[in-house]
């Protein structure tokens, strides 16, 4: 699935549904174009977000566990109707099937420990 996603921005759009100019250029050339430079002085006084720095310092397994726990907390704050719309709206049918299979596998594994 990740090979079908654009690596050019944090939205990670599908390559056939791109929404940014850098993604469109990447699709045409196969090369990630450089970012436009920020104006001088932009963001110089901005402190790095501590939570983001902790997340970036995590290894892959820690990021997976963090994401699973975070997803549960986010979903519990949403109504049932909002959950379906918020979670599934960004996923294609094949992604939904993959996610369901992975979650079933995880639940089965945890159940049998």
CSV table of N, CA, C and O in Angstrom, one decimal:
chain,number,residue,atom,x,y,z
A,1,UNK,N,0.8,-1.2,0.0
A,1,UNK,CA,0.0,0.0,0.0
A,1,UNK,C,0.9,1.3,0.0
A,1,UNK,O,0.6,2.2,-0.7
A,2,UNK,N,2.0,1.3,0.8
A,2,UNK,CA,2.8,2.5,0.9
A,2,UNK,C,3.4,2.9,-0.4
A,2,UNK,O,3.7,4.1,-0.7
A,3,UNK,N,3.5,2.0,-1.4
A,3,UNK,CA,4.1,2.3,-2.7
A,3,UNK,C,3.0,3.0,-3.5
A,3,UNK,O,3.4,3.6,-4.5
A,4,UNK,N,1.8,3.0,-3.1
A,4,UNK,CA,0.7,3.7,-3.8
A,4,UNK,C,0.5,5.1,-3.2
A,4,UNK,O,-0.3,5.9,-3.7
A,5,UNK,N,1.2,5.5,-2.2
A,5,UNK,CA,1.1,6.8,-1.5
A,5,UNK,C,2.2,7.7,-1.9
A,5,UNK,O,3.3,7.4,-2.1
A,6,UNK,N,1.8,9.0,-2.0
A,6,UNK,CA,2.8,10.0,-2.4
A,6,UNK,C,3.7,10.3,-1.2
A,6,UNK,O,3.2,10.6,-0.1
A,7,UNK,N,5.0,10.4,-1.4
A,7,UNK,CA,5.9,10.7,-0.3
A,7,UNK,C,6.3,12.1,-0.1
A,7,UNK,O,7.2,12.5,0.7
A,8,UNK,N,5.6,13.0,-0.8
A,8,UNK,CA,6.0,14.4,-0.9
A,8,UNK,C,5.5,15.3,0.2
A,8,UNK,O,6.0,16.4,0.4
A,9,UNK,N,4.5,14.9,0.9
A,9,UNK,CA,3.9,15.8,2.0
A,9,UNK,C,3.3,14.9,3.0
A,9,UNK,O,3.2,13.7,2.9
A,10,UNK,N,2.9,15.5,4.1
A,10,UNK,CA,2.4,14.7,5.3
A,10,UNK,C,1.0,14.2,5.0
A,10,UNK,O,0.5,13.4,5.8
A,11,UNK,N,0.3,14.6,3.9
A,11,UNK,CA,-1.1,14.1,3.7
A,11,UNK,C,-1.0,12.7,3.1
A,11,UNK,O,-2.0,11.9,3.2
A,12,UNK,N,0.1,12.3,2.5
A,12,UNK,CA,0.2,10.9,1.9
A,12,UNK,C,-1.0,10.5,1.1
A,12,UNK,O,-1.6,9.5,1.3
A,13,UNK,N,-1.3,11.4,0.1
A,13,UNK,CA,-2.4,11.1,-0.9
A,13,UNK,C,-2.0,9.9,-1.7
A,13,UNK,O,-0.9,9.5,-1.8
A,14,UNK,N,-3.0,9.3,-2.3
A,14,UNK,CA,-2.8,8.2,-3.2
A,14,UNK,C,-2.2,8.8,-4.5
A,14,UNK,O,-2.5,9.9,-4.9
A,15,UNK,N,-1.3,8.1,-5.2
A,15,UNK,CA,-0.6,8.6,-6.4
A,15,UNK,C,-1.6,8.9,-7.5
A,15,UNK,O,-1.3,9.7,-8.4
A,16,UNK,N,-2.8,8.3,-7.5
A,16,UNK,CA,-3.7,8.6,-8.6
A,16,UNK,C,-4.8,9.6,-8.1
A,16,UNK,O,-5.7,9.9,-8.9
A,17,UNK,N,-4.6,10.2,-6.9
A,17,UNK,CA,-5.5,11.2,-6.4
A,17,UNK,C,-4.7,12.3,-5.7
A,17,UNK,O,-5.0,12.8,-4.6
A,18,UNK,N,-3.7,12.8,-6.4
A,18,UNK,CA,-2.8,13.8,-5.8
A,18,UNK,C,-3.4,15.2,-5.6
A,18,UNK,O,-4.2,15.6,-6.4
A,19,UNK,N,-3.0,15.8,-4.5
A,19,UNK,CA,-3.6,17.2,-4.2
A,19,UNK,C,-2.5,18.2,-4.1
A,19,UNK,O,-2.9,19.4,-3.7
A,20,UNK,N,-1.3,17.9,-4.3
A,20,UNK,CA,-0.3,19.0,-4.2
A,20,UNK,C,0.6,19.0,-5.4
A,20,UNK,O,0.8,18.0,-6.1
A,21,UNK,N,1.2,20.2,-5.7
A,21,UNK,CA,2.0,20.3,-6.9
A,21,UNK,C,3.3,19.4,-6.9
A,21,UNK,O,3.7,18.9,-7.9
A,22,UNK,N,3.9,19.3,-5.7
A,22,UNK,CA,5.1,18.4,-5.6
A,22,UNK,C,4.7,17.0,-5.9
A,22,UNK,O,5.5,16.3,-6.5
A,23,UNK,N,3.6,16.5,-5.4
A,23,UNK,CA,3.1,15.2,-5.7
A,23,UNK,C,2.9,14.9,-7.2
A,23,UNK,O,3.3,13.9,-7.7
A,24,UNK,N,2.3,15.9,-7.8
A,24,UNK,CA,2.1,15.8,-9.3
A,24,UNK,C,3.4,15.7,-10.1
A,24,UNK,O,3.5,14.9,-11.0
A,25,UNK,N,4.4,16.5,-9.6
A,25,UNK,CA,5.7,16.5,-10.3
A,25,UNK,C,6.4,15.2,-10.0
A,25,UNK,O,7.0,14.6,-10.9
A,26,UNK,N,6.2,14.6,-8.8
A,26,UNK,CA,6.8,13.3,-8.5
A,26,UNK,C,6.2,12.2,-9.3
A,26,UNK,O,6.9,11.4,-9.8
A,27,UNK,N,4.9,12.3,-9.5
A,27,UNK,CA,4.2,11.3,-10.3
A,27,UNK,C,4.8,11.3,-11.8
A,27,UNK,O,5.0,10.3,-12.4
A,28,UNK,N,5.0,12.5,-12.3
A,28,UNK,CA,5.5,12.6,-13.7
A,28,UNK,C,7.0,12.2,-13.8
A,28,UNK,O,7.3,11.6,-14.8
A,29,UNK,N,7.8,12.6,-12.8
A,29,UNK,CA,9.3,12.3,-13.0
A,29,UNK,C,9.8,11.2,-12.2
A,29,UNK,O,10.8,10.6,-12.5
A,30,UNK,N,9.1,10.8,-11.1
A,30,UNK,CA,9.6,9.7,-10.3
A,30,UNK,C,10.6,10.2,-9.3
A,30,UNK,O,11.2,9.4,-8.5
A,31,UNK,N,10.9,11.5,-9.2
A,31,UNK,CA,11.8,12.1,-8.3
A,31,UNK,C,11.1,13.1,-7.4
A,31,UNK,O,10.3,13.9,-7.9
A,32,UNK,N,11.4,13.0,-6.1
A,32,UNK,CA,10.8,13.9,-5.2
A,32,UNK,C,11.4,15.3,-5.4
A,32,UNK,O,12.6,15.5,-5.2
A,33,UNK,N,10.6,16.3,-5.8
A,33,UNK,CA,11.1,17.6,-6.0
A,33,UNK,C,11.5,18.3,-4.7
A,33,UNK,O,10.9,18.0,-3.6
A,34,UNK,N,12.4,19.2,-4.7
A,34,UNK,CA,12.8,19.9,-3.5
A,34,UNK,C,11.7,20.8,-3.0
A,34,UNK,O,10.9,21.3,-3.8
A,35,UNK,N,11.7,21.0,-1.7
A,35,UNK,CA,10.7,22.0,-1.1
A,35,UNK,C,11.1,23.4,-1.5
A,35,UNK,O,12.3,23.7,-1.6
A,36,UNK,N,10.1,24.2,-1.5
A,36,UNK,CA,10.4,25.7,-1.7
A,36,UNK,C,11.0,26.2,-0.4
A,36,UNK,O,10.5,25.9,0.7
A,37,UNK,N,12.0,27.0,-0.6
A,37,UNK,CA,12.6,27.6,0.6
A,37,UNK,C,11.7,28.5,1.3
A,37,UNK,O,10.9,29.2,0.7
A,38,UNK,N,11.8,28.5,2.7
A,38,UNK,CA,10.9,29.4,3.5
A,38,UNK,C,11.5,30.8,3.4
A,38,UNK,O,12.8,31.0,3.3
A,39,UNK,N,10.7,31.8,3.6
A,39,UNK,CA,11.2,33.2,3.6
A,39,UNK,C,12.2,33.3,4.8
A,39,UNK,O,12.0,32.6,5.8
A,40,UNK,N,13.2,34.2,4.7
A,40,UNK,CA,14.1,34.4,5.8
A,40,UNK,C,13.4,34.8,7.1
A,40,UNK,O,12.5,35.6,7.1
A,41,UNK,N,13.8,34.2,8.2
A,41,UNK,CA,13.3,34.5,9.5
A,41,UNK,C,12.0,33.7,9.8
A,41,UNK,O,11.6,33.7,11.0
A,42,UNK,N,11.5,33.0,8.9
A,42,UNK,CA,10.3,32.2,9.1
A,42,UNK,C,10.6,31.0,10.0
A,42,UNK,O,11.4,30.1,9.6
A,43,UNK,N,10.0,30.9,11.2
A,43,UNK,CA,10.2,29.7,12.0
A,43,UNK,C,11.5,29.7,12.8
A,43,UNK,O,11.7,28.7,13.4
A,44,UNK,N,12.2,30.7,12.8
A,44,UNK,CA,13.5,30.7,13.5
A,44,UNK,C,13.3,30.6,15.0
A,44,UNK,O,14.1,30.0,15.7
A,45,UNK,N,12.3,31.3,15.5
A,45,UNK,CA,12.1,31.3,17.0
A,45,UNK,C,11.2,30.2,17.5
A,45,UNK,O,10.9,30.1,18.6
A,46,UNK,N,10.8,29.3,16.5
A,46,UNK,CA,9.8,28.3,16.9
A,46,UNK,C,10.6,27.1,17.6
A,46,UNK,O,11.5,26.6,17.0
A,47,UNK,N,10.1,26.7,18.7
A,47,UNK,CA,10.6,25.6,19.5
A,47,UNK,C,10.1,24.3,18.9
A,47,UNK,O,9.0,24.2,18.5
A,48,UNK,N,11.0,23.3,18.8
A,48,UNK,CA,10.5,22.0,18.3
A,48,UNK,C,9.4,21.4,19.3
A,48,UNK,O,9.6,21.6,20.5
A,49,UNK,N,8.4,20.8,18.8
A,49,UNK,CA,7.3,20.2,19.6
A,49,UNK,C,7.9,19.0,20.3
A,49,UNK,O,8.4,18.1,19.7
A,50,UNK,N,7.8,19.0,21.6
A,50,UNK,CA,8.4,17.9,22.4
A,50,UNK,C,7.8,16.6,22.1
A,50,UNK,O,8.5,15.6,22.0
A,51,UNK,N,6.5,16.5,22.0
A,51,UNK,CA,5.8,15.3,21.7
A,51,UNK,C,6.3,14.7,20.3
A,51,UNK,O,6.5,13.5,20.2
A,52,UNK,N,6.5,15.6,19.3
A,52,UNK,CA,6.9,15.2,18.0
A,52,UNK,C,8.4,14.7,18.1
A,52,UNK,O,8.7,13.6,17.5
A,53,UNK,N,9.2,15.3,18.9
A,53,UNK,CA,10.6,14.9,19.1
A,53,UNK,C,10.6,13.5,19.7
A,53,UNK,O,11.4,12.7,19.3
A,54,UNK,N,9.8,13.3,20.7
A,54,UNK,CA,9.7,12.0,21.4
A,54,UNK,C,9.3,10.9,20.4
A,54,UNK,O,9.8,9.8,20.3
A,55,UNK,N,8.3,11.2,19.6
A,55,UNK,CA,7.8,10.3,18.6
A,55,UNK,C,8.9,9.9,17.6
A,55,UNK,O,9.1,8.8,17.2
A,56,UNK,N,9.6,10.9,17.1
A,56,UNK,CA,10.6,10.7,16.1
A,56,UNK,C,11.8,9.9,16.7
A,56,UNK,O,12.5,9.2,15.9
A,57,UNK,N,12.0,10.0,18.0
A,57,UNK,CA,13.1,9.2,18.6
A,57,UNK,C,12.7,7.7,18.8
A,57,UNK,O,13.6,6.9,19.1
A,58,UNK,N,11.4,7.4,18.6
A,58,UNK,CA,10.9,6.0,18.8
A,58,UNK,C,11.4,5.1,17.7
A,58,UNK,O,11.5,5.6,16.6
A,59,UNK,N,11.6,3.8,18.0
A,59,UNK,CA,11.8,2.9,16.9
A,59,UNK,C,10.5,2.4,16.3
A,59,UNK,O,9.4,2.9,16.8
A,60,UNK,N,10.5,1.6,15.3
A,60,UNK,CA,9.3,1.3,14.6
A,60,UNK,C,8.2,0.6,15.5
A,60,UNK,O,7.0,1.0,15.4
A,61,UNK,N,8.6,-0.3,16.3
A,61,UNK,CA,7.7,-1.0,17.2
A,61,UNK,C,7.0,0.0,18.2
A,61,UNK,O,5.8,-0.1,18.5
A,62,UNK,N,7.8,0.9,18.7
A,62,UNK,CA,7.3,1.8,19.7
A,62,UNK,C,6.3,2.8,19.0
A,62,UNK,O,5.3,3.1,19.6
A,63,UNK,N,6.6,3.1,17.7
A,63,UNK,CA,5.7,4.0,17.0
A,63,UNK,C,4.4,3.3,16.7
A,63,UNK,O,3.3,3.8,16.8
A,64,UNK,N,4.4,2.0,16.4
A,64,UNK,CA,3.2,1.2,16.2
A,64,UNK,C,2.3,1.1,17.4
A,64,UNK,O,1.1,1.4,17.4
A,65,UNK,N,2.9,0.8,18.6
A,65,UNK,CA,2.2,0.7,19.8
A,65,UNK,C,1.6,2.1,20.1
A,65,UNK,O,0.4,2.2,20.5
A,66,UNK,N,2.4,3.2,20.0
A,66,UNK,CA,1.9,4.5,20.3
A,66,UNK,C,0.7,4.9,19.4
A,66,UNK,O,-0.3,5.4,19.8
A,67,UNK,N,0.8,4.5,18.1
A,67,UNK,CA,-0.3,4.8,17.2
A,67,UNK,C,-1.5,4.0,17.5
A,67,UNK,O,-2.6,4.6,17.4
A,68,UNK,N,-1.4,2.8,17.9
A,68,UNK,CA,-2.6,2.0,18.2
A,68,UNK,C,-3.2,2.6,19.5
A,68,UNK,O,-4.5,2.8,19.5
A,69,UNK,N,-2.5,2.9,20.5
A,69,UNK,CA,-3.0,3.5,21.7
A,69,UNK,C,-3.7,4.8,21.4
A,69,UNK,O,-4.8,5.1,21.9
A,70,UNK,N,-3.0,5.7,20.6
A,70,UNK,CA,-3.5,7.0,20.3
A,70,UNK,C,-4.8,6.9,19.5
A,70,UNK,O,-5.7,7.7,19.7
A,71,UNK,N,-4.9,5.9,18.6
A,71,UNK,CA,-6.1,5.8,17.8
A,71,UNK,C,-7.2,5.4,18.7
A,71,UNK,O,-8.4,5.9,18.6
A,72,UNK,N,-7.0,4.6,19.7
A,72,UNK,CA,-8.1,4.2,20.7
A,72,UNK,C,-8.5,5.4,21.5
A,72,UNK,O,-9.8,5.6,21.7
A,73,UNK,N,-7.6,6.2,21.9
A,73,UNK,CA,-8.0,7.4,22.7
A,73,UNK,C,-8.8,8.4,21.8
A,73,UNK,O,-9.8,9.0,22.2
A,74,UNK,N,-8.4,8.5,20.5
A,74,UNK,CA,-9.1,9.4,19.6
A,74,UNK,C,-10.5,8.9,19.3
A,74,UNK,O,-11.4,9.7,19.4
A,75,UNK,N,-10.6,7.7,19.1
A,75,UNK,CA,-11.9,7.1,18.7
A,75,UNK,C,-12.9,7.1,19.9
A,75,UNK,O,-14.1,7.3,19.7
A,76,UNK,N,-12.4,7.0,21.1
A,76,UNK,CA,-13.2,7.0,22.3
A,76,UNK,C,-13.8,8.4,22.5
A,76,UNK,O,-14.9,8.6,23.1
A,77,UNK,N,-13.1,9.4,22.0
A,77,UNK,CA,-13.6,10.8,22.1
A,77,UNK,C,-14.7,11.2,21.0
A,77,UNK,O,-15.4,12.2,21.1
A,78,UNK,N,-14.8,10.3,20.0
A,78,UNK,CA,-15.8,10.6,18.9
A,78,UNK,C,-17.0,9.8,19.1
A,78,UNK,O,-17.0,8.7,19.7
A,79,UNK,N,-18.1,10.3,18.6
A,79,UNK,CA,-19.4,9.6,18.6
A,79,UNK,C,-19.3,8.4,17.6
A,79,UNK,O,-18.4,8.4,16.7
A,80,UNK,N,-20.2,7.4,17.7
A,80,UNK,CA,-20.1,6.3,16.8
A,80,UNK,C,-20.2,6.7,15.3
A,80,UNK,O,-19.4,6.2,14.5
A,81,UNK,N,-21.0,7.6,15.0
A,81,UNK,CA,-21.2,8.1,13.6
A,81,UNK,C,-19.9,8.8,13.1
A,81,UNK,O,-19.4,8.6,12.0
A,82,UNK,N,-19.4,9.7,14.0
A,82,UNK,CA,-18.1,10.4,13.7
A,82,UNK,C,-17.0,9.4,13.5
A,82,UNK,O,-16.1,9.6,12.6
A,83,UNK,N,-16.9,8.3,14.2
A,83,UNK,CA,-15.8,7.4,14.1
A,83,UNK,C,-15.8,6.8,12.7
A,83,UNK,O,-14.7,6.7,12.1
A,84,UNK,N,-16.9,6.3,12.2
A,84,UNK,CA,-17.0,5.7,10.9
A,84,UNK,C,-16.5,6.7,9.8
A,84,UNK,O,-15.7,6.3,9.0
A,85,UNK,N,-17.0,7.9,9.9
A,85,UNK,CA,-16.6,8.9,8.9
A,85,UNK,C,-15.2,9.3,9.0
A,85,UNK,O,-14.5,9.4,8.1
A,86,UNK,N,-14.7,9.6,10.2
A,86,UNK,CA,-13.4,10.1,10.5
A,86,UNK,C,-12.3,9.0,10.1
A,86,UNK,O,-11.3,9.3,9.5
A,87,UNK,N,-12.5,7.8,10.5
A,87,UNK,CA,-11.5,6.8,10.3
A,87,UNK,C,-11.5,6.2,8.9
A,87,UNK,O,-10.5,6.1,8.3
A,88,UNK,N,-12.7,5.9,8.4
A,88,UNK,CA,-12.7,5.2,7.1
A,88,UNK,C,-12.7,6.2,5.9
A,88,UNK,O,-12.5,5.7,4.8
A,89,UNK,N,-13.0,7.4,6.0
A,89,UNK,CA,-13.1,8.3,4.9
A,89,UNK,C,-11.8,8.4,4.1
A,89,UNK,O,-11.8,8.7,2.9
A,90,UNK,N,-10.6,8.3,4.8
A,90,UNK,CA,-9.4,8.4,4.1
A,90,UNK,C,-8.8,7.1,3.5
A,90,UNK,O,-7.8,7.1,2.9
A,91,UNK,N,-9.6,6.0,3.8
A,91,UNK,CA,-9.1,4.7,3.3
A,91,UNK,C,-9.9,4.1,2.1
A,91,UNK,O,-11.1,4.3,2.1
A,92,UNK,N,-9.2,3.6,1.2
A,92,UNK,CA,-9.8,2.9,0.1
A,92,UNK,C,-10.3,1.5,0.6
A,92,UNK,O,-9.9,1.0,1.7
A,93,UNK,N,-11.1,0.9,-0.2
A,93,UNK,CA,-11.6,-0.5,0.2
A,93,UNK,C,-10.5,-1.5,0.5
A,93,UNK,O,-10.6,-2.2,1.5
A,94,UNK,N,-9.5,-1.5,-0.4
A,94,UNK,CA,-8.4,-2.5,-0.2
A,94,UNK,C,-7.6,-2.1,1.1
A,94,UNK,O,-7.2,-3.0,1.8
A,95,UNK,N,-7.5,-0.9,1.4
A,95,UNK,CA,-6.8,-0.5,2.7
A,95,UNK,C,-7.7,-0.9,3.9
A,95,UNK,O,-7.1,-1.3,4.9
A,96,UNK,N,-9.0,-0.7,3.8
A,96,UNK,CA,-9.9,-1.1,4.8
A,96,UNK,C,-9.7,-2.6,5.1
A,96,UNK,O,-9.7,-3.1,6.2
A,97,UNK,N,-9.7,-3.4,4.0
A,97,UNK,CA,-9.5,-4.9,4.1
A,97,UNK,C,-8.2,-5.2,4.8
A,97,UNK,O,-8.2,-6.1,5.6
A,98,UNK,N,-7.1,-4.5,4.3
A,98,UNK,CA,-5.8,-4.8,4.9
A,98,UNK,C,-5.8,-4.5,6.4
A,98,UNK,O,-5.3,-5.2,7.2
A,99,UNK,N,-6.4,-3.3,6.8
A,99,UNK,CA,-6.4,-2.9,8.1
A,99,UNK,C,-7.2,-3.9,9.0
A,99,UNK,O,-6.8,-4.2,10.1
A,100,UNK,N,-8.3,-4.3,8.5
A,100,UNK,CA,-9.2,-5.3,9.2
A,100,UNK,C,-8.4,-6.6,9.4
A,100,UNK,O,-8.4,-7.1,10.6
A,101,UNK,N,-7.7,-7.0,8.4
A,101,UNK,CA,-7.0,-8.3,8.5
A,101,UNK,C,-5.8,-8.1,9.6
A,101,UNK,O,-5.7,-9.0,10.4
A,102,UNK,N,-5.1,-7.0,9.6
A,102,UNK,CA,-4.1,-6.8,10.5
A,102,UNK,C,-4.6,-6.7,12.0
A,102,UNK,O,-4.0,-7.2,12.9
A,103,UNK,N,-5.7,-6.0,12.1
A,103,UNK,CA,-6.3,-5.8,13.5
A,103,UNK,C,-6.8,-7.1,14.0
A,103,UNK,O,-6.6,-7.5,15.2
A,104,UNK,N,-7.4,-8.0,13.1
A,104,UNK,CA,-7.8,-9.3,13.5
A,104,UNK,C,-6.7,-10.1,14.0
A,104,UNK,O,-6.7,-10.9,15.0
A,105,UNK,N,-5.6,-10.1,13.2
A,105,UNK,CA,-4.4,-10.8,13.5
A,105,UNK,C,-3.8,-10.4,14.9
A,105,UNK,O,-3.4,-11.2,15.7
A,106,UNK,N,-3.7,-9.1,15.1
A,106,UNK,CA,-3.2,-8.6,16.3
A,106,UNK,C,-4.1,-9.0,17.5
A,106,UNK,O,-3.6,-9.5,18.5
A,107,UNK,N,-5.4,-8.9,17.3
A,107,UNK,CA,-6.4,-9.3,18.4
A,107,UNK,C,-6.3,-10.8,18.7
A,107,UNK,O,-6.2,-11.2,19.9
A,108,UNK,N,-6.1,-11.6,17.7
A,108,UNK,CA,-6.0,-13.0,17.9
A,108,UNK,C,-4.7,-13.4,18.6
A,108,UNK,O,-4.7,-14.2,19.5
A,109,UNK,N,-3.6,-12.7,18.2
A,109,UNK,CA,-2.3,-12.9,18.8
A,109,UNK,C,-2.4,-12.5,20.3
A,109,UNK,O,-1.9,-13.3,21.2
A,110,UNK,N,-3.0,-11.4,20.6
A,110,UNK,CA,-3.0,-10.9,22.0
A,110,UNK,C,-4.0,-11.8,22.8
A,110,UNK,O,-3.7,-12.0,24.0
A,111,UNK,N,-5.0,-12.3,22.2
A,111,UNK,CA,-6.0,-13.2,22.9
A,111,UNK,C,-5.3,-14.5,23.3
A,111,UNK,O,-5.7,-15.1,24.3
A,112,UNK,N,-4.4,-15.0,22.5
A,112,UNK,CA,-3.8,-16.3,22.8
A,112,UNK,C,-2.5,-16.2,23.5
A,112,UNK,O,-1.8,-17.2,23.6
A,113,UNK,N,-2.2,-15.1,24.2
A,113,UNK,CA,-1.0,-15.0,25.0
A,113,UNK,C,-1.2,-15.3,26.4
A,113,UNK,O,-2.3,-15.2,26.9
